[in-house]
Every structure is written in C-alpha cells, then in structure tokens.
Amino acid sequence: MVQNSIKSPDKSLSCWSFNRRTQYSSFEAQLVSGALGAEISGIDISKRLSEEVVADLRQALLDHLVIFFRDQNLGPAQQIAFSRRFGELDEHDFVKGMEGYPELIRLVREADEEGMNFGGVWHSDVTHMECPALGSVLYALDVPPFGGDTLFANQYLAYETLSPGMKEMLDGLTAIHSAEGPFGPHGRSKTNWKNMQVETSEKALIEVEHPVVRTHPETGRKGLFVNGTFTLRFKGWSGAESEPLLKFLFRHASLEAFTCRFHWQRGSVAFWDNRSLMHFALNDYNGYRREMLRSTIAGDRPY
C-alpha cells in the first residue's frame, strides 16, 4: 500500500491523506498525481480479458477514479466489447452514434474549426439523465502535436475538504439538471461542434433532480455532484439565489490539488468513473485535428 498526502493550496481547507493501491494480481498501476488517476501497464484491452483481470480493473477504477492505458489498437467493435465488460452501454441523447456502432460517438475537432470544443468546461457526463453514466471509455484516434490534454478532478476530495457547516447544508440539497445549455434549441451546439452529428431538441429542456452530494453506490463515499454544464439551480431556489453558491462549488470542485492531467497519444485510452469525478477537455491546439471515440456505460439513479 502506498500512502499519499497532499495539501490544498487554499489554507482554509484541511489537508487529507488516503491510501491508493498500486499492486493488483493482474497488473501494476502507476500513479499520475496525488489526487487521482493511475496508468495501467501490461494489458491489451483489445483482447478478451479474463474475469480476474476485469475484476482488478473495476477495483482499480474505484481506487483511482480514472485509469489510463497506452499503445492500444482498438477497432469500434473491440472498444464496445471492452466497455460492455463493465455494464450495459448508453446511446447519447443528442449526438448520433457511428454508423453500425450507435454506442460510439465521435468527438472530433477539425483543424479549421473555431469556437468552443466538446467537453471544454468542467462537467460530469450526461447528468441531465435520470440515471447518469457509470463511466466512459475514451480512445484517441488522432491527436494534435501538442495540447488537447484532459483534466480530471476528484469529487470525493471536493466534498471532504468543505467545512462542517457547508457539508451540513449541502447534504440536504437537491439540484436541478438539464441539457438545455449545450443541446437545447438555442444551445451551444448551434455554433460549435459542426463536424459532429449533434441534434438539438426540445428534449434537452426536460429537468431532472439529483442530490448535490452523491453517495457512491460501490464505495459508499460522498462526493459533490454538481457541474457547470448541466446543473441549473437548487430545488426550491431561484436561479439568482442559486448562482452564488453554485459558482463557489464549481470553483472549489476544480481546485488544482484535486486534479490530474492526462496527455493524449494516439492509441491512449482513459476510463473514468463518472460518479466520483469531473473532467475538462482543454482547447489549446488551434490549427490541428483531434478525434476520439467515446463509449458510455449506463449508470444508476444517484442518491
């Protein structure tokens, strides 16, 4: 067992310590930051994996929140087969899947595109759904020569470093989520993501309720569960009343000390637990192309 301690740059927050496993029966995990993330070596995920390896990978995901693989060679069917070892797959409500593989969506930004990139704000995936994703598997097909990294933020730590008074208040709050911002009739997709098959819809205006503090169904740990893409306001509060607290939570949840950063190479894979983190795709590679394939594993209703 490896013990890691990290201290928040904000002196008003307490420091914390936690254990993160690096040895598994099927592979080793190399930590990529003090907060979360581990790179798994020695596994070809294009192959049919044994139940023992799948169980170890699931445990590694719970231990590290996001796990990374290098030098993989996945066809669409192989990515789907790997993802299905961890649950049923969802099809995106607003982004059309690949022909013949509706469970896979192309996240592509061409070299001549301008504007906001897909995923370029701190968020958890598809929290506009009643049952948001368990996790996502993202595979790099084409990467720029620099930039295009993805950041991940540990939402257990975001919750655990709040003051007792703030925790007490948030534990009783419910948040309202919808997909109106990106996918509504006047959403961001009207001017961005023109090389992706995005369909805006009135369906994006449907609102769902989720707890502000989510209990992870497998680890039992509490974490913040609000994000700047889909969270609109608190239940029973106006938008104006909600805005100051939401702004604080969004900022707090993405403090540098809670994060790791992954630099993509062609053939890299990231597999993250959507129930315990947020992520952010950097848009710092203007003039270059980037293409990823994403599969999403179905989740359950947060509580």
PDB file of C-alpha atoms in Angstrom:
ATOM      1  CA  MET A   1       0.000   0.000   0.000  1.00  0.00           C
ATOM      2  CA  VAL A   2       1.233   3.478  -0.847  1.00  0.00           C
ATOM      3  CA  GLN A   3       0.231   6.391   1.363  1.00  0.00           C
ATOM      4  CA  ASN A   4      -0.010   9.806  -0.242  1.00  0.00           C
ATOM      5  CA  SER A   5      -0.658  13.120   1.430  1.00  0.00           C
ATOM      6  CA  ILE A   6      -1.441  16.306  -0.461  1.00  0.00           C
ATOM      7  CA  LYS A   7      -2.247  19.723   0.845  1.00  0.00           C
ATOM      8  CA  SER A   8      -4.690  22.121  -0.717  1.00  0.00           C
ATOM      9  CA  PRO A   9      -3.272  25.465  -1.863  1.00  0.00           C
ATOM     10  CA  ASP A  10      -6.179  27.088  -0.013  1.00  0.00           C
ATOM     11  CA  LYS A  11      -5.074  27.368   3.622  1.00  0.00           C
ATOM     12  CA  SER A  12      -8.691  27.464   4.761  1.00  0.00           C
ATOM     13  CA  LEU A  13      -9.006  23.817   3.740  1.00  0.00           C
ATOM     14  CA  SER A  14      -7.660  20.990   5.828  1.00  0.00           C
ATOM     15  CA  CYS A  15      -5.124  18.587   4.397  1.00  0.00           C
ATOM     16  CA  TRP A  16      -6.055  14.965   3.875  1.00  0.00           C
ATOM     17  CA  SER A  17      -4.411  11.587   3.439  1.00  0.00           C
ATOM     18  CA  PHE A  18      -5.638   8.445   1.771  1.00  0.00           C
ATOM     19  CA  ASN A  19      -4.447   5.085   0.519  1.00  0.00           C
ATOM     20  CA  ARG A  20      -4.216   4.206  -3.163  1.00  0.00           C
ATOM     21  CA  ARG A  21      -3.336   0.710  -4.237  1.00  0.00           C
ATOM     22  CA  THR A  22      -0.659   0.206  -6.894  1.00  0.00           C
ATOM     23  CA  GLN A  23      -0.337  -3.597  -6.876  1.00  0.00           C
ATOM     24  CA  TYR A  24      -3.032  -5.844  -8.351  1.00  0.00           C
ATOM     25  CA  SER A  25      -2.936  -9.520  -9.172  1.00  0.00           C
ATOM     26  CA  SER A  26      -3.148  -8.851 -12.930  1.00  0.00           C
ATOM     27  CA  PHE A  27      -1.114  -5.654 -13.417  1.00  0.00           C
ATOM     28  CA  GLU A  28       0.579  -2.689 -11.786  1.00  0.00           C
ATOM     29  CA  ALA A  29      -0.803   0.834 -11.562  1.00  0.00           C
ATOM     30  CA  GLN A  30       1.471   3.880 -11.785  1.00  0.00           C
ATOM     31  CA  LEU A  31       0.014   6.913 -10.015  1.00  0.00           C
ATOM     32  CA  VAL A  32      -0.207  10.035 -12.156  1.00  0.00           C
ATOM     33  CA  SER A  33      -0.984  12.549  -9.392  1.00  0.00           C
ATOM     34  CA  GLY A  34      -1.527  12.751  -5.670  1.00  0.00           C
ATOM     35  CA  ALA A  35      -5.273  13.233  -6.054  1.00  0.00           C
ATOM     36  CA  LEU A  36      -6.458  10.628  -8.570  1.00  0.00           C
ATOM     37  CA  GLY A  37      -5.529   8.738 -11.707  1.00  0.00           C
ATOM     38  CA  ALA A  38      -3.324   5.748 -12.483  1.00  0.00           C
ATOM     39  CA  GLU A  39      -1.748   4.380 -15.649  1.00  0.00           C
ATOM     40  CA  ILE A  40      -2.200   0.636 -16.169  1.00  0.00           C
ATOM     41  CA  SER A  41       0.547  -1.248 -17.998  1.00  0.00           C
ATOM     42  CA  GLY A  42       0.869  -4.708 -19.473  1.00  0.00           C
ATOM     43  CA  ILE A  43      -2.733  -5.176 -20.677  1.00  0.00           C
ATOM     44  CA  ASP A  44      -4.056  -5.310 -24.231  1.00  0.00           C
ATOM     45  CA  ILE A  45      -7.702  -4.309 -23.859  1.00  0.00           C
ATOM     46  CA  SER A  46      -8.464  -5.258 -27.465  1.00  0.00           C
ATOM     47  CA  LYS A  47      -8.314  -8.906 -26.331  1.00  0.00           C
ATOM     48  CA  ARG A  48     -10.919 -10.866 -24.410  1.00  0.00           C
ATOM     49  CA  LEU A  49      -9.925 -10.305 -20.778  1.00  0.00           C
ATOM     50  CA  SER A  50     -10.391 -12.862 -18.033  1.00  0.00           C
ATOM     51  CA  GLU A  51     -12.903 -12.300 -15.246  1.00  0.00           C
ATOM     52  CA  GLU A  52      -9.978 -11.849 -12.855  1.00  0.00           C
ATOM     53  CA  VAL A  53      -8.485  -9.028 -14.938  1.00  0.00           C
ATOM     54  CA  VAL A  54     -11.879  -7.334 -15.338  1.00  0.00           C
ATOM     55  CA  ALA A  55     -12.424  -7.516 -11.564  1.00  0.00           C
ATOM     56  CA  ASP A  56      -8.979  -5.983 -10.970  1.00  0.00           C
ATOM     57  CA  LEU A  57      -9.692  -3.192 -13.453  1.00  0.00           C
ATOM     58  CA  ARG A  58     -13.012  -2.438 -11.784  1.00  0.00           C
ATOM     59  CA  GLN A  59     -11.235  -2.241  -8.433  1.00  0.00           C
ATOM     60  CA  ALA A  60      -8.545  -0.001  -9.908  1.00  0.00           C
ATOM     61  CA  LEU A  61     -11.264   2.289 -11.234  1.00  0.00           C
ATOM     62  CA  LEU A  62     -12.781   2.540  -7.757  1.00  0.00           C
ATOM     63  CA  ASP A  63      -9.347   3.107  -6.209  1.00  0.00           C
ATOM     64  CA  HIS A  64      -8.145   5.763  -8.663  1.00  0.00           C
ATOM     65  CA  LEU A  65     -11.364   7.173 -10.238  1.00  0.00           C
ATOM     66  CA  VAL A  66      -9.736   7.264 -13.680  1.00  0.00           C
ATOM     67  CA  ILE A  67      -7.375   4.733 -15.228  1.00  0.00           C
ATOM     68  CA  PHE A  68      -5.281   5.149 -18.363  1.00  0.00           C
ATOM     69  CA  PHE A  69      -3.839   2.799 -20.953  1.00  0.00           C
ATOM     70  CA  ARG A  70      -1.197   3.470 -23.605  1.00  0.00           C
ATOM     71  CA  ASP A  71      -0.476   1.961 -27.036  1.00  0.00           C
ATOM     72  CA  GLN A  72      -3.822   0.300 -27.556  1.00  0.00           C
ATOM     73  CA  ASN A  73      -5.139  -0.672 -31.001  1.00  0.00           C
ATOM     74  CA  LEU A  74      -8.925  -0.745 -30.838  1.00  0.00           C
ATOM     75  CA  GLY A  75     -11.478  -1.109 -33.577  1.00  0.00           C
ATOM     76  CA  PRO A  76     -15.015   0.060 -32.802  1.00  0.00           C
ATOM     77  CA  ALA A  77     -16.212  -3.483 -32.029  1.00  0.00           C
ATOM     78  CA  GLN A  78     -13.288  -4.029 -29.663  1.00  0.00           C
ATOM     79  CA  GLN A  79     -13.923  -0.788 -27.768  1.00  0.00           C
ATOM     80  CA  ILE A  80     -17.573  -1.727 -27.383  1.00  0.00           C
ATOM     81  CA  ALA A  81     -16.675  -5.251 -26.237  1.00  0.00           C
ATOM     82  CA  PHE A  82     -14.248  -3.915 -23.611  1.00  0.00           C
ATOM     83  CA  SER A  83     -16.744  -1.334 -22.344  1.00  0.00           C
ATOM     84  CA  ARG A  84     -19.510  -3.919 -22.060  1.00  0.00           C
ATOM     85  CA  ARG A  85     -17.459  -5.916 -19.586  1.00  0.00           C
ATOM     86  CA  PHE A  86     -18.370  -3.212 -17.066  1.00  0.00           C
ATOM     87  CA  GLY A  87     -22.076  -2.779 -17.852  1.00  0.00           C
ATOM     88  CA  GLU A  88     -24.676  -2.037 -20.465  1.00  0.00           C
ATOM     89  CA  LEU A  89     -23.908   0.840 -22.829  1.00  0.00           C
ATOM     90  CA  ASP A  90     -25.920   4.025 -23.349  1.00  0.00           C
ATOM     91  CA  GLU A  91     -26.568   5.801 -26.619  1.00  0.00           C
ATOM     92  CA  HIS A  92     -26.221   9.576 -26.427  1.00  0.00           C
ATOM     93  CA  ASP A  93     -29.474  11.555 -26.455  1.00  0.00           C
ATOM     94  CA  PHE A  94     -28.180  14.322 -28.736  1.00  0.00           C
ATOM     95  CA  VAL A  95     -25.040  13.080 -30.514  1.00  0.00           C
ATOM     96  CA  LYS A  96     -25.645  10.445 -33.169  1.00  0.00           C
ATOM     97  CA  GLY A  97     -23.516   7.336 -32.866  1.00  0.00           C
ATOM     98  CA  MET A  98     -21.284   5.915 -35.577  1.00  0.00           C
ATOM     99  CA  GLU A  99     -22.966   4.060 -38.396  1.00  0.00           C
ATOM    100  CA  GLY A 100     -23.163   0.420 -37.347  1.00  0.00           C
ATOM    101  CA  TYR A 101     -21.956   1.290 -33.826  1.00  0.00           C
ATOM    102  CA  PRO A 102     -24.596   3.522 -32.217  1.00  0.00           C
ATOM    103  CA  GLU A 103     -22.947   3.111 -28.793  1.00  0.00           C
ATOM    104  CA  LEU A 104     -19.867   5.035 -30.012  1.00  0.00           C
ATOM    105  CA  ILE A 105     -19.792   8.766 -30.598  1.00  0.00           C
ATOM    106  CA  ARG A 106     -17.053  10.618 -32.473  1.00  0.00           C
ATOM    107  CA  LEU A 107     -15.605  13.597 -30.603  1.00  0.00           C
ATOM    108  CA  VAL A 108     -13.888  15.378 -33.471  1.00  0.00           C
ATOM    109  CA  ARG A 109     -12.500  18.869 -33.897  1.00  0.00           C
ATOM    110  CA  GLU A 110     -11.077  19.620 -37.311  1.00  0.00           C
ATOM    111  CA  ALA A 111      -8.001  21.787 -37.817  1.00  0.00           C
ATOM    112  CA  ASP A 112     -10.013  24.673 -39.259  1.00  0.00           C
ATOM    113  CA  GLU A 113     -12.677  24.739 -36.543  1.00  0.00           C
ATOM    114  CA  GLU A 114     -13.124  27.705 -34.249  1.00  0.00           C
ATOM    115  CA  GLY A 115     -15.171  28.176 -31.111  1.00  0.00           C
ATOM    116  CA  MET A 116     -15.686  26.021 -28.059  1.00  0.00           C
ATOM    117  CA  ASN A 117     -14.609  22.385 -28.145  1.00  0.00           C
ATOM    118  CA  PHE A 118     -16.780  19.470 -27.000  1.00  0.00           C
ATOM    119  CA  GLY A 119     -16.293  18.943 -23.255  1.00  0.00           C
ATOM    120  CA  GLY A 120     -14.464  22.224 -22.771  1.00  0.00           C
ATOM    121  CA  VAL A 121     -15.914  23.003 -19.343  1.00  0.00           C
ATOM    122  CA  TRP A 122     -15.713  21.145 -16.050  1.00  0.00           C
ATOM    123  CA  HIS A 123     -18.519  18.568 -16.058  1.00  0.00           C
ATOM    124  CA  SER A 124     -19.726  15.070 -15.263  1.00  0.00           C
ATOM    125  CA  ASP A 125     -21.183  13.255 -18.243  1.00  0.00           C
ATOM    126  CA  VAL A 126     -24.897  13.312 -19.040  1.00  0.00           C
ATOM    127  CA  THR A 127     -26.180  14.362 -15.621  1.00  0.00           C
ATOM    128  CA  HIS A 128     -29.267  15.613 -17.479  1.00  0.00           C
ATOM    129  CA  MET A 129     -30.361  11.949 -17.450  1.00  0.00           C
ATOM    130  CA  GLU A 130     -32.276  10.374 -14.577  1.00  0.00           C
ATOM    131  CA  CYS A 131     -29.567   7.709 -14.460  1.00  0.00           C
ATOM    132  CA  PRO A 132     -26.287   9.385 -15.455  1.00  0.00           C
ATOM    133  CA  ALA A 133     -23.407   7.317 -16.769  1.00  0.00           C
ATOM    134  CA  LEU A 134     -21.413   4.964 -14.572  1.00  0.00           C
ATOM    135  CA  GLY A 135     -18.381   5.840 -16.637  1.00  0.00           C
ATOM    136  CA  SER A 136     -16.921   6.466 -20.055  1.00  0.00           C
ATOM    137  CA  VAL A 137     -14.165   4.914 -22.166  1.00  0.00           C
ATOM    138  CA  LEU A 138     -12.404   7.421 -24.435  1.00  0.00           C
ATOM    139  CA  TYR A 139      -9.996   6.232 -27.158  1.00  0.00           C
ATOM    140  CA  ALA A 140      -7.612   8.526 -29.057  1.00  0.00           C
ATOM    141  CA  LEU A 141      -7.630   8.084 -32.837  1.00  0.00           C
ATOM    142  CA  ASP A 142      -5.936  11.335 -33.856  1.00  0.00           C
ATOM    143  CA  VAL A 143      -4.180  13.807 -31.573  1.00  0.00           C
ATOM    144  CA  PRO A 144      -2.512  17.188 -32.114  1.00  0.00           C
ATOM    145  CA  PRO A 145       1.276  17.508 -31.745  1.00  0.00           C
ATOM    146  CA  PHE A 146       0.716  19.487 -28.559  1.00  0.00           C
ATOM    147  CA  GLY A 147      -2.181  20.347 -26.267  1.00  0.00           C
ATOM    148  CA  GLY A 148      -5.553  18.674 -26.128  1.00  0.00           C
ATOM    149  CA  ASP A 149      -4.963  17.256 -22.644  1.00  0.00           C
ATOM    150  CA  THR A 150      -7.867  16.236 -20.389  1.00  0.00           C
ATOM    151  CA  LEU A 151      -8.080  17.258 -16.730  1.00  0.00           C
ATOM    152  CA  PHE A 152      -9.887  15.225 -14.087  1.00  0.00           C
ATOM    153  CA  ALA A 153     -10.994  16.366 -10.611  1.00  0.00           C
ATOM    154  CA  ASN A 154     -11.697  14.156  -7.580  1.00  0.00           C
ATOM    155  CA  GLN A 155     -15.159  14.975  -6.213  1.00  0.00           C
ATOM    156  CA  TYR A 156     -14.694  12.932  -3.043  1.00  0.00           C
ATOM    157  CA  LEU A 157     -11.927  15.341  -2.060  1.00  0.00           C
ATOM    158  CA  ALA A 158     -14.004  18.314  -3.158  1.00  0.00           C
ATOM    159  CA  TYR A 159     -16.674  17.281  -0.648  1.00  0.00           C
ATOM    160  CA  GLU A 160     -14.375  16.109   2.131  1.00  0.00           C
ATOM    161  CA  THR A 161     -12.462  19.412   2.269  1.00  0.00           C
ATOM    162  CA  LEU A 162     -15.576  21.537   2.772  1.00  0.00           C
ATOM    163  CA  SER A 163     -16.317  22.984   6.200  1.00  0.00           C
ATOM    164  CA  PRO A 164     -18.655  21.055   8.520  1.00  0.00           C
ATOM    165  CA  GLY A 165     -21.281  23.780   8.153  1.00  0.00           C
ATOM    166  CA  MET A 166     -21.188  23.692   4.373  1.00  0.00           C
ATOM    167  CA  LYS A 167     -21.406  19.891   4.352  1.00  0.00           C
ATOM    168  CA  GLU A 168     -24.428  20.011   6.648  1.00  0.00           C
ATOM    169  CA  MET A 169     -26.239  22.418   4.342  1.00  0.00           C
ATOM    170  CA  LEU A 170     -25.354  20.632   1.096  1.00  0.00           C
ATOM    171  CA  ASP A 171     -26.291  17.179   2.399  1.00  0.00           C
ATOM    172  CA  GLY A 172     -29.937  18.211   2.354  1.00  0.00           C
ATOM    173  CA  LEU A 173     -29.985  19.944  -1.032  1.00  0.00           C
ATOM    174  CA  THR A 174     -31.260  18.744  -4.398  1.00  0.00           C
ATOM    175  CA  ALA A 175     -30.082  20.221  -7.703  1.00  0.00           C
ATOM    176  CA  ILE A 176     -31.954  20.613 -10.974  1.00  0.00           C
ATOM    177  CA  HIS A 177     -30.133  19.451 -14.124  1.00  0.00           C
ATOM    178  CA  SER A 178     -30.940  19.677 -17.822  1.00  0.00           C
ATOM    179  CA  ALA A 179     -29.167  19.591 -21.189  1.00  0.00           C
ATOM    180  CA  GLU A 180     -30.570  22.955 -22.286  1.00  0.00           C
ATOM    181  CA  GLY A 181     -27.194  24.731 -22.276  1.00  0.00           C
ATOM    182  CA  PRO A 182     -25.398  22.531 -24.798  1.00  0.00           C
ATOM    183  CA  PHE A 183     -28.249  20.783 -26.628  1.00  0.00           C
ATOM    184  CA  GLY A 184     -31.374  22.911 -26.304  1.00  0.00           C
ATOM    185  CA  PRO A 185     -32.934  24.658 -29.318  1.00  0.00           C
ATOM    186  CA  HIS A 186     -30.650  27.662 -28.718  1.00  0.00           C
ATOM    187  CA  GLY A 187     -27.771  25.740 -27.107  1.00  0.00           C
ATOM    188  CA  ARG A 188     -24.023  25.912 -27.718  1.00  0.00           C
ATOM    189  CA  SER A 189     -24.168  23.181 -30.334  1.00  0.00           C
ATOM    190  CA  LYS A 190     -25.815  25.680 -32.696  1.00  0.00           C
ATOM    191  CA  THR A 191     -22.446  27.404 -33.149  1.00  0.00           C
ATOM    192  CA  ASN A 192     -19.977  24.697 -32.069  1.00  0.00           C
ATOM    193  CA  TRP A 193     -19.184  21.049 -32.901  1.00  0.00           C
ATOM    194  CA  LYS A 194     -20.189  21.414 -36.546  1.00  0.00           C
ATOM    195  CA  ASN A 195     -18.170  18.342 -37.548  1.00  0.00           C
ATOM    196  CA  MET A 196     -20.066  16.137 -35.116  1.00  0.00           C
ATOM    197  CA  GLN A 197     -23.548  14.725 -35.651  1.00  0.00           C
ATOM    198  CA  VAL A 198     -25.307  16.764 -32.960  1.00  0.00           C
ATOM    199  CA  GLU A 199     -29.086  17.173 -32.960  1.00  0.00           C
ATOM    200  CA  THR A 200     -30.650  19.876 -30.811  1.00  0.00           C
ATOM    201  CA  SER A 201     -34.033  19.050 -29.353  1.00  0.00           C
ATOM    202  CA  GLU A 202     -36.812  20.197 -27.061  1.00  0.00           C
ATOM    203  CA  LYS A 203     -35.945  17.057 -25.103  1.00  0.00           C
ATOM    204  CA  ALA A 204     -32.964  18.979 -23.741  1.00  0.00           C
ATOM    205  CA  LEU A 205     -35.332  21.212 -21.765  1.00  0.00           C
ATOM    206  CA  ILE A 206     -36.506  18.313 -19.565  1.00  0.00           C
ATOM    207  CA  GLU A 207     -35.319  18.803 -15.986  1.00  0.00           C
ATOM    208  CA  VAL A 208     -34.229  16.088 -13.574  1.00  0.00           C
ATOM    209  CA  GLU A 209     -33.352  16.157  -9.874  1.00  0.00           C
ATOM    210  CA  HIS A 210     -30.137  14.841  -8.316  1.00  0.00           C
ATOM    211  CA  PRO A 211     -28.665  15.188  -4.815  1.00  0.00           C
ATOM    212  CA  VAL A 212     -25.966  17.843  -4.533  1.00  0.00           C
ATOM    213  CA  VAL A 213     -23.918  15.341  -2.518  1.00  0.00           C
ATOM    214  CA  ARG A 214     -23.933  11.881  -4.045  1.00  0.00           C
ATOM    215  CA  THR A 215     -23.126   8.645  -2.223  1.00  0.00           C
ATOM    216  CA  HIS A 216     -21.126   6.341  -4.463  1.00  0.00           C
ATOM    217  CA  PRO A 217     -23.056   3.051  -4.836  1.00  0.00           C
ATOM    218  CA  GLU A 218     -19.917   0.877  -4.636  1.00  0.00           C
ATOM    219  CA  THR A 219     -17.523   2.716  -2.304  1.00  0.00           C
ATOM    220  CA  GLY A 220     -20.082   4.383  -0.029  1.00  0.00           C
ATOM    221  CA  ARG A 221     -18.072   7.638  -0.126  1.00  0.00           C
ATOM    222  CA  LYS A 222     -19.744  11.007  -0.528  1.00  0.00           C
ATOM    223  CA  GLY A 223     -18.805  13.413  -3.300  1.00  0.00           C
ATOM    224  CA  LEU A 224     -20.052  16.641  -4.838  1.00  0.00           C
ATOM    225  CA  PHE A 225     -22.384  16.069  -7.777  1.00  0.00           C
ATOM    226  CA  VAL A 226     -22.956  19.417  -9.480  1.00  0.00           C
ATOM    227  CA  ASN A 227     -21.343  20.694 -12.662  1.00  0.00           C
ATOM    228  CA  GLY A 228     -21.288  23.771 -14.862  1.00  0.00           C
ATOM    229  CA  THR A 229     -22.683  22.079 -17.963  1.00  0.00           C
ATOM    230  CA  PHE A 230     -25.917  20.583 -16.676  1.00  0.00           C
ATOM    231  CA  THR A 231     -26.678  21.956 -13.174  1.00  0.00           C
ATOM    232  CA  LEU A 232     -29.151  24.858 -13.359  1.00  0.00           C
ATOM    233  CA  ARG A 233     -30.180  25.672  -9.785  1.00  0.00           C
ATOM    234  CA  PHE A 234     -31.154  24.167  -6.450  1.00  0.00           C
ATOM    235  CA  LYS A 235     -34.618  22.713  -5.970  1.00  0.00           C
ATOM    236  CA  GLY A 236     -36.874  25.280  -4.317  1.00  0.00           C
ATOM    237  CA  TRP A 237     -34.391  28.099  -5.025  1.00  0.00           C
ATOM    238  CA  SER A 238     -34.480  30.669  -7.812  1.00  0.00           C
ATOM    239  CA  GLY A 239     -31.694  30.838 -10.349  1.00  0.00           C
ATOM    240  CA  ALA A 240     -30.480  34.116  -8.854  1.00  0.00           C
ATOM    241  CA  GLU A 241     -30.401  32.632  -5.343  1.00  0.00           C
ATOM    242  CA  SER A 242     -28.596  29.523  -6.576  1.00  0.00           C
ATOM    243  CA  GLU A 243     -25.941  31.262  -8.636  1.00  0.00           C
ATOM    244  CA  PRO A 244     -23.502  32.418  -5.898  1.00  0.00           C
ATOM    245  CA  LEU A 245     -23.356  29.022  -4.167  1.00  0.00           C
ATOM    246  CA  LEU A 246     -23.118  27.121  -7.446  1.00  0.00           C
ATOM    247  CA  LYS A 247     -20.267  29.359  -8.586  1.00  0.00           C
ATOM    248  CA  PHE A 248     -18.413  28.645  -5.350  1.00  0.00           C
ATOM    249  CA  LEU A 249     -18.969  24.894  -5.675  1.00  0.00           C
ATOM    250  CA  PHE A 250     -17.867  24.799  -9.331  1.00  0.00           C
ATOM    251  CA  ARG A 251     -14.692  26.694  -8.441  1.00  0.00           C
ATOM    252  CA  HIS A 252     -13.984  24.655  -5.333  1.00  0.00           C
ATOM    253  CA  ALA A 253     -14.622  21.333  -7.081  1.00  0.00           C
ATOM    254  CA  SER A 254     -11.894  22.010  -9.638  1.00  0.00           C
ATOM    255  CA  LEU A 255      -9.121  23.225  -7.325  1.00  0.00           C
ATOM    256  CA  GLU A 256      -5.728  22.199  -8.689  1.00  0.00           C
ATOM    257  CA  ALA A 257      -4.955  19.973  -5.709  1.00  0.00           C
ATOM    258  CA  PHE A 258      -7.922  17.750  -6.574  1.00  0.00           C
ATOM    259  CA  THR A 259      -6.830  17.168 -10.171  1.00  0.00           C
ATOM    260  CA  CYS A 260      -4.702  15.159 -12.541  1.00  0.00           C
ATOM    261  CA  ARG A 261      -3.831  15.900 -16.163  1.00  0.00           C
ATOM    262  CA  PHE A 262      -3.561  13.342 -18.963  1.00  0.00           C
ATOM    263  CA  HIS A 263      -1.571  13.953 -22.117  1.00  0.00           C
ATOM    264  CA  TRP A 264      -3.000  12.004 -25.033  1.00  0.00           C
ATOM    265  CA  GLN A 265      -1.054   9.991 -27.553  1.00  0.00           C
ATOM    266  CA  ARG A 266      -2.507   8.064 -30.445  1.00  0.00           C
ATOM    267  CA  GLY A 267      -3.820   4.782 -29.022  1.00  0.00           C
ATOM    268  CA  SER A 268      -4.290   6.130 -25.485  1.00  0.00           C
ATOM    269  CA  VAL A 269      -7.410   5.206 -23.526  1.00  0.00           C
ATOM    270  CA  ALA A 270      -8.984   6.868 -20.491  1.00  0.00           C
ATOM    271  CA  PHE A 271     -11.648   5.039 -18.481  1.00  0.00           C
ATOM    272  CA  TRP A 272     -13.244   7.184 -15.796  1.00  0.00           C
ATOM    273  CA  ASP A 273     -15.794   6.752 -13.032  1.00  0.00           C
ATOM    274  CA  ASN A 274     -18.373   9.416 -13.790  1.00  0.00           C
ATOM    275  CA  ARG A 275     -19.883   9.028 -10.321  1.00  0.00           C
ATOM    276  CA  SER A 276     -16.860  10.406  -8.488  1.00  0.00           C
ATOM    277  CA  LEU A 277     -15.115  12.958 -10.701  1.00  0.00           C
ATOM    278  CA  MET A 278     -15.478  15.761 -13.210  1.00  0.00           C
ATOM    279  CA  HIS A 279     -13.380  16.301 -16.315  1.00  0.00           C
ATOM    280  CA  PHE A 280     -12.378  19.105 -18.680  1.00  0.00           C
ATOM    281  CA  ALA A 281     -11.082  18.856 -22.262  1.00  0.00           C
ATOM    282  CA  LEU A 282      -8.536  21.590 -22.975  1.00  0.00           C
ATOM    283  CA  ASN A 283      -8.925  23.600 -26.169  1.00  0.00           C
ATOM    284  CA  ASP A 284      -5.334  24.671 -26.816  1.00  0.00           C
ATOM    285  CA  TYR A 285      -4.473  23.137 -30.178  1.00  0.00           C
ATOM    286  CA  ASN A 286      -5.913  25.528 -32.764  1.00  0.00           C
ATOM    287  CA  GLY A 287      -4.929  24.580 -36.290  1.00  0.00           C
ATOM    288  CA  TYR A 288      -4.669  20.865 -35.516  1.00  0.00           C
ATOM    289  CA  ARG A 289      -7.081  17.964 -35.649  1.00  0.00           C
ATOM    290  CA  ARG A 290      -8.219  15.830 -32.696  1.00  0.00           C
ATOM    291  CA  GLU A 291     -10.532  12.813 -32.883  1.00  0.00           C
ATOM    292  CA  MET A 292     -11.681  10.495 -30.104  1.00  0.00           C
ATOM    293  CA  LEU A 293     -14.222   7.693 -29.817  1.00  0.00           C
ATOM    294  CA  ARG A 294     -16.333   7.537 -26.660  1.00  0.00           C
ATOM    295  CA  SER A 295     -18.442   4.730 -25.262  1.00  0.00           C
ATOM    296  CA  THR A 296     -20.568   5.324 -22.192  1.00  0.00           C
ATOM    297  CA  ILE A 297     -21.515   2.736 -19.579  1.00  0.00           C
ATOM    298  CA  ALA A 298     -25.016   3.037 -18.168  1.00  0.00           C
ATOM    299  CA  GLY A 299     -25.350   4.058 -14.527  1.00  0.00           C
ATOM    300  CA  ASP A 300     -27.984   4.150 -11.818  1.00  0.00           C
ATOM    301  CA  ARG A 301     -30.068   6.826 -10.114  1.00  0.00           C
ATOM    302  CA  PRO A 302     -27.889   8.937  -7.762  1.00  0.00           C
ATOM    303  CA  TYR A 303     -28.801   9.019  -4.094  1.00  0.00           C
TER     304      TYR A 303
END
